[in-house]
């Protein structure tokens, strides 16, 4: 029946409409059977603009009452009435009607989209009472947007469509929308339809404020309305205000979406800025990153000034979107350059350093903003940001620049604190090592120290060479358990006490035992020390070479490299210093012929790892034997290179090497 009723439609251009009408009609008929259980009537009405189908039934019947009872559900929840979901999605409009006699009707309409909609006739200057319905139709035509079309239109496109419809309805020359978003850029024309007639009077224009929340302000302006329809016409103003409300909703939605997008972009920007600023604890690198993250997002150029130890500002970093402008900008912003900082800018920057006040604006060399770099309650410098290329800094820009300044100040302060700590640690480490090794005829000394830390911690490894007299040298190498200040204090104790005891003429075993007594008095068993102590002496009169008395207190065995290319581990293991009150020590004697090398080292050499493999003593002997016949310095360098080449991983333990060679 529905198919026959729609035979008059164009089968080429309206086939989809016919299929949709039959589908939705069948769904409504099925719903009438399942839910009402009564007879039903189908009405099909075809007009030039639309097709309307209505299905009416007689109310709830036995079957509908049966379906309403609770029943078992299987799998997905059982549902009924999906036909209405189809109607809602596919129909241009739909609805229901409930009559007092118990009849229920569900109807839907499908627009014949190939027929262009005609604008209602313009408003009549002298309406009669029968125009009330016509005005309602005009308002409906102004505001109605099919769901599919409204979903595809961007807010500005929707505003443009509303403006076009209003101009056609009123027969006006132009209709436009102007909005001020409160961002300092002034009023912007978002949409305009039509063209002004020459000589048209602005006094005849109708301006209606757009009802929007702060900081948005705007107006809808209608100009050049046809004769007989003035700005004071009540019906005209009502329609314009109706469109103004709809336009305001679209404009505000667009603005809120833009605000949300900007907020998300700023959050991403700040997160990336924090990540970049936190990647390095090197002061120069941390400072250099700051202008790079500011330009060009917040301005055309950026400079960072830091306060030096004399409380003067110095230029630490600078960048510009145009690299060709850097030399000139540097000359102006460098306090030590020529011509140097302008007096007004220098005064403002000094005020920021002194007071740590809020951001200030300046106009020389170009306009921009200056912000203090504050961290831990102190101002460590200033951040200067030049204005963007096409606008001044907005309040949002100033706020974001302040956030970047806070993050940059914390990053720079952390880098400065780390640098100061590293400097103190390195100076302390150097103080625990000999400033220089003795240079005496017939004996060569060489040493090298490799730290496993980045310089912020003091290692526990040490070596020492003390000239007792012209023929005797005290040599020591050791490893104090742990790192840091406690290990450094214990290292200084071991080295200095051992020196005093040796100078006092005590034998090596006795000197080490007395050192153990001193360490035990501290009652800190976690700060024990492994030690290799040796007394190197020239051979007797008429003899060349060196004699070595060696005591090992828990330390790894040194290597004795012979000039003939052989190498062996020497010494007898004893108890580490600072572990137990009574030590077990043995002093061994070794003869070094001319060309022989005595190599002492810490366990960072043999315990160097590559996966599960260790460098080990056997590999050390092989490397040492290969360096036979070389100078003490070359032997140390050969072993160090072999250890570093063994694994590409960073050192996980400090390495100390000390070599003594009997000259030929």
Short mmCIF file of N, CA, C and O in Angstrom, two decimals, residues 81-195:
data_model
loop_
_atom_site.label_atom_id
_atom_site.label_comp_id
_atom_site.label_asym_id
_atom_site.label_seq_id
_atom_site.Cartn_x
_atom_site.Cartn_y
_atom_site.Cartn_z
N UNK A 81 10.84 -2.28 20.70
CA UNK A 81 10.63 -0.92 20.25
C UNK A 81 11.82 -0.32 19.54
O UNK A 81 11.98 0.89 19.54
N UNK A 82 12.69 -1.15 18.95
CA UNK A 82 13.82 -0.57 18.22
C UNK A 82 13.37 0.17 16.98
O UNK A 82 14.13 0.94 16.42
N UNK A 83 12.13 -0.09 16.53
CA UNK A 83 11.65 0.65 15.38
C UNK A 83 11.65 2.14 15.63
O UNK A 83 11.90 2.93 14.72
N UNK A 84 11.35 2.56 16.85
CA UNK A 84 11.36 3.99 17.15
C UNK A 84 12.78 4.55 17.09
O UNK A 84 12.95 5.73 16.77
N UNK A 85 13.78 3.73 17.41
CA UNK A 85 15.16 4.20 17.26
C UNK A 85 15.48 4.46 15.79
O UNK A 85 16.14 5.44 15.44
N UNK A 86 14.97 3.59 14.91
CA UNK A 86 15.16 3.82 13.48
C UNK A 86 14.44 5.09 13.04
O UNK A 86 14.97 5.88 12.25
N UNK A 87 13.22 5.26 13.52
CA UNK A 87 12.46 6.46 13.16
C UNK A 87 13.20 7.71 13.60
O UNK A 87 13.31 8.70 12.85
N UNK A 88 13.73 7.69 14.82
CA UNK A 88 14.43 8.86 15.35
C UNK A 88 15.65 9.21 14.49
O UNK A 88 15.96 10.38 14.29
N UNK A 89 16.35 8.19 14.00
CA UNK A 89 17.57 8.45 13.26
C UNK A 89 17.32 8.81 11.79
O UNK A 89 18.07 9.60 11.21
N UNK A 90 16.29 8.24 11.18
CA UNK A 90 16.12 8.38 9.74
C UNK A 90 15.08 9.43 9.34
O UNK A 90 15.14 9.97 8.24
N UNK A 91 14.12 9.71 10.21
CA UNK A 91 13.04 10.62 9.84
C UNK A 91 13.49 12.07 10.00
O UNK A 91 14.32 12.39 10.84
N UNK A 92 12.93 12.94 9.16
CA UNK A 92 13.17 14.38 9.32
C UNK A 92 12.53 14.88 10.61
O UNK A 92 13.11 15.68 11.34
N UNK A 93 11.31 14.39 10.90
CA UNK A 93 10.61 14.72 12.14
C UNK A 93 9.69 13.56 12.47
O UNK A 93 9.28 12.79 11.58
N UNK A 94 9.36 13.39 13.74
CA UNK A 94 8.44 12.33 14.14
C UNK A 94 7.81 12.70 15.48
O UNK A 94 8.28 13.60 16.18
N UNK A 95 6.72 12.00 15.82
CA UNK A 95 6.05 12.29 17.07
C UNK A 95 4.94 11.30 17.34
O UNK A 95 4.71 10.35 16.57
N UNK A 96 4.26 11.51 18.44
CA UNK A 96 3.14 10.64 18.83
C UNK A 96 1.95 11.50 19.20
O UNK A 96 2.09 12.67 19.58
N UNK A 97 0.74 10.91 19.10
CA UNK A 97 -0.49 11.60 19.49
C UNK A 97 -1.36 10.61 20.25
O UNK A 97 -1.52 9.45 19.83
N UNK A 98 -1.92 11.04 21.36
CA UNK A 98 -2.76 10.19 22.19
C UNK A 98 -4.14 10.86 22.30
O UNK A 98 -4.27 11.94 22.87
N UNK A 99 -5.14 10.20 21.72
CA UNK A 99 -6.50 10.74 21.72
C UNK A 99 -7.25 10.23 22.94
O UNK A 99 -6.92 9.20 23.55
N UNK A 100 -8.34 10.97 23.29
CA UNK A 100 -9.12 10.62 24.48
C UNK A 100 -9.89 9.31 24.30
O UNK A 100 -10.28 8.68 25.29
N UNK A 101 -10.13 8.90 23.05
CA UNK A 101 -10.86 7.66 22.83
C UNK A 101 -9.97 6.43 22.88
O UNK A 101 -10.41 5.32 22.57
N UNK A 102 -8.69 6.60 23.29
CA UNK A 102 -7.79 5.46 23.42
C UNK A 102 -6.92 5.20 22.20
O UNK A 102 -6.09 4.29 22.21
N UNK A 103 -7.08 5.98 21.16
CA UNK A 103 -6.26 5.78 19.95
C UNK A 103 -4.87 6.37 20.19
O UNK A 103 -4.73 7.49 20.70
N UNK A 104 -3.82 5.63 19.79
CA UNK A 104 -2.44 6.10 19.84
C UNK A 104 -1.89 6.11 18.43
O UNK A 104 -2.04 5.12 17.70
N UNK A 105 -1.29 7.23 18.04
CA UNK A 105 -0.77 7.37 16.68
C UNK A 105 0.71 7.76 16.75
O UNK A 105 1.08 8.67 17.51
N UNK A 106 1.51 7.06 15.96
CA UNK A 106 2.92 7.42 15.78
C UNK A 106 3.10 7.84 14.33
O UNK A 106 2.69 7.12 13.41
N UNK A 107 3.70 9.01 14.11
CA UNK A 107 3.86 9.54 12.76
C UNK A 107 5.31 9.95 12.51
O UNK A 107 6.07 10.21 13.44
N UNK A 108 5.67 10.00 11.26
CA UNK A 108 7.00 10.52 10.88
C UNK A 108 6.87 11.21 9.53
O UNK A 108 5.95 10.92 8.75
N UNK A 109 7.79 12.12 9.28
CA UNK A 109 7.82 12.82 7.99
C UNK A 109 9.22 12.71 7.40
O UNK A 109 10.22 12.69 8.12
N UNK A 110 9.30 12.63 6.09
CA UNK A 110 10.56 12.60 5.35
C UNK A 110 10.54 13.76 4.35
O UNK A 110 9.63 13.86 3.52
N UNK A 111 11.53 14.66 4.47
CA UNK A 111 11.58 15.81 3.57
C UNK A 111 12.00 15.35 2.19
O UNK A 111 12.89 14.51 2.03
N UNK A 112 11.34 15.92 1.17
CA UNK A 112 11.74 15.67 -0.21
C UNK A 112 12.88 16.63 -0.52
O UNK A 112 12.67 17.76 -0.94
N UNK A 113 14.11 16.17 -0.26
CA UNK A 113 15.27 17.06 -0.22
C UNK A 113 15.63 17.63 -1.58
O UNK A 113 16.33 18.63 -1.66
N UNK A 114 15.16 17.03 -2.64
CA UNK A 114 15.52 17.56 -3.96
C UNK A 114 14.80 18.84 -4.28
O UNK A 114 15.13 19.55 -5.23
N UNK A 115 13.77 19.18 -3.50
CA UNK A 115 13.02 20.40 -3.74
C UNK A 115 13.60 21.50 -2.86
O UNK A 115 13.55 21.40 -1.64
N UNK A 116 14.16 22.55 -3.43
CA UNK A 116 14.74 23.63 -2.61
C UNK A 116 13.67 24.31 -1.77
O UNK A 116 12.58 24.59 -2.25
N UNK A 117 14.04 24.54 -0.51
CA UNK A 117 13.10 25.24 0.38
C UNK A 117 12.97 26.68 -0.04
O UNK A 117 13.95 27.33 -0.41
N UNK A 118 11.76 27.18 0.00
CA UNK A 118 11.49 28.56 -0.37
C UNK A 118 11.36 29.40 0.89
O UNK A 118 10.72 29.00 1.86
N UNK A 119 12.01 30.53 0.87
CA UNK A 119 11.93 31.43 2.02
C UNK A 119 10.51 31.98 2.13
O UNK A 119 9.88 32.29 1.13
N UNK A 120 10.02 32.07 3.32
CA UNK A 120 8.70 32.70 3.50
C UNK A 120 8.71 34.13 2.99
O UNK A 120 9.76 34.76 2.86
N UNK A 121 7.54 34.59 2.68
CA UNK A 121 7.44 35.95 2.17
C UNK A 121 7.91 36.94 3.23
O UNK A 121 7.81 36.68 4.42
N UNK A 122 8.49 38.07 2.80
CA UNK A 122 8.94 39.09 3.77
C UNK A 122 7.79 39.54 4.66
O UNK A 122 6.62 39.40 4.33
N UNK A 123 8.16 40.08 5.80
CA UNK A 123 7.15 40.57 6.74
C UNK A 123 6.35 41.70 6.12
O UNK A 123 6.88 42.56 5.42
N UNK A 124 5.09 41.67 6.41
CA UNK A 124 4.21 42.74 5.95
C UNK A 124 4.24 43.86 6.98
O UNK A 124 4.25 43.64 8.18
N UNK A 125 4.28 45.09 6.47
CA UNK A 125 4.34 46.23 7.39
C UNK A 125 3.06 46.36 8.21
O UNK A 125 3.08 46.91 9.31
N UNK A 126 1.94 45.87 7.68
CA UNK A 126 0.67 45.98 8.40
C UNK A 126 0.06 44.58 8.55
O UNK A 126 -0.85 44.21 7.80
N UNK A 127 0.57 43.78 9.47
CA UNK A 127 0.07 42.41 9.58
C UNK A 127 -1.35 42.39 10.13
O UNK A 127 -1.75 43.24 10.91
N UNK A 128 -2.09 41.37 9.71
CA UNK A 128 -3.42 41.16 10.27
C UNK A 128 -3.35 40.02 11.26
O UNK A 128 -2.33 39.34 11.38
N UNK A 129 -4.43 39.80 12.01
CA UNK A 129 -4.38 38.74 13.03
C UNK A 129 -4.05 37.37 12.47
O UNK A 129 -3.50 36.53 13.18
N UNK A 130 -4.39 37.10 11.22
CA UNK A 130 -4.11 35.79 10.66
C UNK A 130 -2.62 35.55 10.41
O UNK A 130 -2.23 34.45 10.06
N UNK A 131 -1.78 36.57 10.58
CA UNK A 131 -0.34 36.40 10.33
C UNK A 131 0.38 35.76 11.52
O UNK A 131 1.57 35.48 11.44
N UNK A 132 -0.32 35.55 12.63
CA UNK A 132 0.34 34.94 13.78
C UNK A 132 0.94 33.60 13.38
O UNK A 132 2.09 33.29 13.69
N UNK A 133 0.14 32.79 12.67
CA UNK A 133 0.65 31.49 12.24
C UNK A 133 1.79 31.67 11.26
O UNK A 133 2.79 30.93 11.29
N UNK A 134 1.70 32.69 10.38
CA UNK A 134 2.77 32.92 9.40
C UNK A 134 4.08 33.31 10.08
O UNK A 134 5.16 32.88 9.70
N UNK A 135 3.99 34.13 11.14
CA UNK A 135 5.19 34.53 11.87
C UNK A 135 5.84 33.32 12.52
O UNK A 135 7.06 33.17 12.53
N UNK A 136 5.03 32.44 13.08
CA UNK A 136 5.58 31.23 13.68
C UNK A 136 6.30 30.38 12.64
O UNK A 136 7.37 29.82 12.89
N UNK A 137 5.70 30.31 11.42
CA UNK A 137 6.36 29.56 10.35
C UNK A 137 7.68 30.22 9.96
O UNK A 137 8.67 29.54 9.65
N UNK A 138 7.68 31.56 9.94
CA UNK A 138 8.93 32.26 9.62
C UNK A 138 10.01 31.97 10.67
O UNK A 138 11.17 31.73 10.33
N UNK A 139 9.64 31.98 11.94
CA UNK A 139 10.61 31.67 12.99
C UNK A 139 11.10 30.24 12.86
O UNK A 139 12.29 29.95 13.05
N UNK A 140 10.18 29.34 12.54
CA UNK A 140 10.59 27.94 12.37
C UNK A 140 11.56 27.82 11.21
O UNK A 140 12.57 27.11 11.28
N UNK A 141 11.28 28.51 10.10
CA UNK A 141 12.19 28.44 8.94
C UNK A 141 13.54 29.05 9.28
O UNK A 141 14.58 28.56 8.83
N UNK A 142 13.55 30.10 10.10
CA UNK A 142 14.81 30.73 10.48
C UNK A 142 15.69 29.79 11.29
O UNK A 142 16.90 29.70 11.07
N UNK A 143 15.09 29.08 12.23
CA UNK A 143 15.88 28.35 13.21
C UNK A 143 16.05 26.88 12.90
O UNK A 143 16.97 26.24 13.41
N UNK A 144 15.14 26.31 12.12
CA UNK A 144 15.18 24.87 11.93
C UNK A 144 16.36 24.45 11.05
O UNK A 144 16.55 24.97 9.96
N UNK A 145 17.14 23.53 11.58
CA UNK A 145 18.23 22.93 10.83
C UNK A 145 18.07 21.42 10.92
O UNK A 145 17.96 20.88 12.03
N UNK A 146 18.01 20.73 9.79
CA UNK A 146 17.96 19.26 9.86
C UNK A 146 19.12 18.73 10.70
O UNK A 146 20.22 19.28 10.69
N UNK A 147 18.86 17.64 11.44
CA UNK A 147 19.88 17.12 12.35
C UNK A 147 21.17 16.80 11.62
O UNK A 147 22.27 17.08 12.11
N UNK A 148 21.07 16.21 10.45
CA UNK A 148 22.28 15.88 9.70
C UNK A 148 23.08 17.10 9.30
O UNK A 148 24.31 17.11 9.39
N UNK A 149 22.39 18.16 8.90
CA UNK A 149 23.08 19.38 8.48
C UNK A 149 23.68 20.11 9.67
O UNK A 149 24.84 20.55 9.62
N UNK A 150 22.93 20.21 10.76
CA UNK A 150 23.44 20.91 11.94
C UNK A 150 24.68 20.23 12.49
O UNK A 150 25.59 20.88 13.00
N UNK A 151 24.74 18.89 12.39
CA UNK A 151 25.91 18.18 12.89
C UNK A 151 27.14 18.38 12.04
O UNK A 151 28.26 18.23 12.53
N UNK A 152 26.95 18.73 10.76
CA UNK A 152 28.10 18.92 9.87
C UNK A 152 28.60 20.36 9.84
O UNK A 152 29.72 20.61 9.41
N UNK A 153 27.79 21.30 10.27
CA UNK A 153 28.18 22.70 10.18
C UNK A 153 29.07 23.10 11.34
O UNK A 153 28.79 22.78 12.50
N UNK A 154 30.15 23.79 11.05
CA UNK A 154 30.96 24.41 12.08
C UNK A 154 30.21 25.62 12.64
O UNK A 154 29.31 26.16 11.98
N UNK A 155 30.56 26.07 13.86
CA UNK A 155 29.82 27.20 14.44
C UNK A 155 29.78 28.43 13.54
O UNK A 155 28.73 29.06 13.40
N UNK A 156 30.90 28.78 12.90
CA UNK A 156 30.89 29.95 12.02
C UNK A 156 30.02 29.73 10.79
O UNK A 156 29.37 30.66 10.29
N UNK A 157 30.01 28.51 10.28
CA UNK A 157 29.15 28.21 9.14
C UNK A 157 27.67 28.31 9.54
O UNK A 157 26.83 28.79 8.76
N UNK A 158 27.36 27.84 10.76
CA UNK A 158 25.99 27.94 11.24
C UNK A 158 25.59 29.41 11.40
O UNK A 158 24.48 29.81 11.03
N UNK A 159 26.49 30.23 11.94
CA UNK A 159 26.21 31.66 12.07
C UNK A 159 25.97 32.28 10.69
O UNK A 159 25.05 33.08 10.50
N UNK A 160 26.81 31.92 9.73
CA UNK A 160 26.63 32.45 8.39
C UNK A 160 25.30 32.07 7.77
O UNK A 160 24.65 32.88 7.10
N UNK A 161 24.84 30.82 8.01
CA UNK A 161 23.55 30.38 7.49
C UNK A 161 22.40 31.13 8.16
O UNK A 161 21.44 31.55 7.50
N UNK A 162 22.49 31.32 9.48
CA UNK A 162 21.45 32.07 10.18
C UNK A 162 21.38 33.51 9.69
O UNK A 162 20.29 34.08 9.52
N UNK A 163 22.54 34.13 9.48
CA UNK A 163 22.59 35.50 8.99
C UNK A 163 21.97 35.59 7.60
O UNK A 163 21.22 36.53 7.29
N UNK A 164 22.28 34.63 6.75
CA UNK A 164 21.72 34.65 5.38
C UNK A 164 20.20 34.54 5.42
O UNK A 164 19.49 35.26 4.70
N UNK A 165 19.70 33.62 6.25
CA UNK A 165 18.25 33.44 6.32
C UNK A 165 17.56 34.69 6.85
O UNK A 165 16.49 35.08 6.36
N UNK A 166 18.17 35.32 7.86
CA UNK A 166 17.55 36.52 8.42
C UNK A 166 17.51 37.63 7.38
O UNK A 166 16.50 38.36 7.27
N UNK A 167 18.57 37.81 6.61
CA UNK A 167 18.57 38.87 5.60
C UNK A 167 17.50 38.61 4.54
O UNK A 167 16.80 39.53 4.10
N UNK A 168 17.36 37.35 4.10
CA UNK A 168 16.35 37.03 3.08
C UNK A 168 14.95 37.25 3.64
O UNK A 168 14.06 37.73 2.93
N UNK A 169 14.74 36.89 4.91
CA UNK A 169 13.41 37.04 5.48
C UNK A 169 13.03 38.50 5.63
O UNK A 169 11.89 38.90 5.33
N UNK A 170 13.99 39.33 6.07
CA UNK A 170 13.68 40.74 6.29
C UNK A 170 13.84 41.58 5.03
O UNK A 170 13.44 42.75 5.04
N UNK A 171 14.44 41.04 4.00
CA UNK A 171 14.69 41.83 2.80
C UNK A 171 15.67 42.95 3.04
O UNK A 171 15.60 44.00 2.39
N UNK A 172 16.62 42.76 3.97
CA UNK A 172 17.59 43.80 4.32
C UNK A 172 18.77 43.78 3.36
O UNK A 172 19.01 42.81 2.64
N UNK A 173 19.50 44.91 3.36
CA UNK A 173 20.70 44.98 2.52
C UNK A 173 21.82 44.11 3.10
O UNK A 173 22.43 43.32 2.38
N UNK A 174 22.10 44.27 4.39
CA UNK A 174 23.18 43.50 5.02
C UNK A 174 22.76 43.07 6.42
O UNK A 174 22.00 43.76 7.10
N UNK A 175 23.26 41.93 6.83
CA UNK A 175 23.15 41.45 8.20
C UNK A 175 24.54 40.96 8.59
O UNK A 175 25.15 40.16 7.86
N UNK A 176 25.06 41.46 9.71
CA UNK A 176 26.41 41.08 10.13
C UNK A 176 26.48 40.79 11.61
O UNK A 176 25.63 41.23 12.39
N UNK A 177 27.52 40.05 12.00
CA UNK A 177 27.76 39.70 13.40
C UNK A 177 29.17 40.15 13.76
O UNK A 177 30.13 39.79 13.08
N UNK A 178 29.28 40.97 14.82
CA UNK A 178 30.58 41.44 15.31
C UNK A 178 30.76 40.97 16.75
O UNK A 178 29.82 41.06 17.55
N UNK A 179 31.99 40.48 17.08
CA UNK A 179 32.26 39.92 18.40
C UNK A 179 33.61 40.43 18.89
O UNK A 179 34.58 40.50 18.12
N UNK A 180 33.68 40.77 20.16
CA UNK A 180 34.94 41.11 20.85
C UNK A 180 35.17 40.03 21.90
O UNK A 180 34.38 39.88 22.84
N UNK A 181 36.25 39.25 21.76
CA UNK A 181 36.53 38.14 22.67
C UNK A 181 37.29 38.57 23.91
O UNK A 181 37.65 37.73 24.74
N UNK A 182 37.56 39.88 24.06
CA UNK A 182 38.24 40.36 25.25
C UNK A 182 39.70 39.97 25.34
O UNK A 182 40.26 39.92 26.43
N UNK A 183 40.33 39.67 24.18
CA UNK A 183 41.74 39.27 24.18
C UNK A 183 42.67 40.40 23.77
O UNK A 183 43.86 40.18 23.53
N UNK A 184 42.14 41.63 23.69
CA UNK A 184 42.97 42.76 23.31
C UNK A 184 43.04 43.03 21.83
O UNK A 184 43.65 44.01 21.40
N UNK A 185 42.43 42.18 21.01
CA UNK A 185 42.48 42.36 19.56
C UNK A 185 41.30 43.16 19.03
O UNK A 185 41.19 43.36 17.81
N UNK A 186 40.41 43.60 19.90
CA UNK A 186 39.29 44.42 19.45
C UNK A 186 38.16 43.60 18.85
O UNK A 186 38.10 42.38 18.97
N UNK A 187 37.27 44.31 18.15
CA UNK A 187 36.09 43.69 17.56
C UNK A 187 36.42 43.04 16.23
O UNK A 187 37.15 43.61 15.41
N UNK A 188 35.87 41.85 16.01
CA UNK A 188 36.08 41.10 14.76
C UNK A 188 34.73 40.78 14.15
O UNK A 188 33.79 40.40 14.86
N UNK A 189 34.62 40.93 12.84
CA UNK A 189 33.39 40.58 12.13
C UNK A 189 33.42 39.10 11.81
O UNK A 189 34.25 38.63 11.03
N UNK A 190 32.51 38.33 12.42
CA UNK A 190 32.50 36.89 12.22
C UNK A 190 31.72 36.48 10.98
O UNK A 190 32.05 35.47 10.35
N UNK A 191 30.66 37.21 10.64
CA UNK A 191 29.83 36.82 9.50
C UNK A 191 29.14 38.06 8.94
O UNK A 191 28.82 38.99 9.68
N UNK A 192 28.92 38.06 7.62
CA UNK A 192 28.20 39.15 6.96
C UNK A 192 27.56 38.59 5.70
O UNK A 192 28.18 37.81 4.97
N UNK A 193 26.33 39.01 5.45
CA UNK A 193 25.64 38.61 4.22
C UNK A 193 25.03 39.85 3.59
O UNK A 193 24.41 40.66 4.29
N UNK A 194 25.20 39.98 2.28
CA UNK A 194 24.65 41.12 1.56
C UNK A 194 25.67 42.24 1.40
O UNK A 194 26.79 42.18 1.91
N UNK A 195 25.26 43.30 0.69
CA UNK A 195 26.11 44.46 0.46
C UNK A 195 25.30 45.72 0.71
O UNK A 195 24.11 45.80 0.38
#
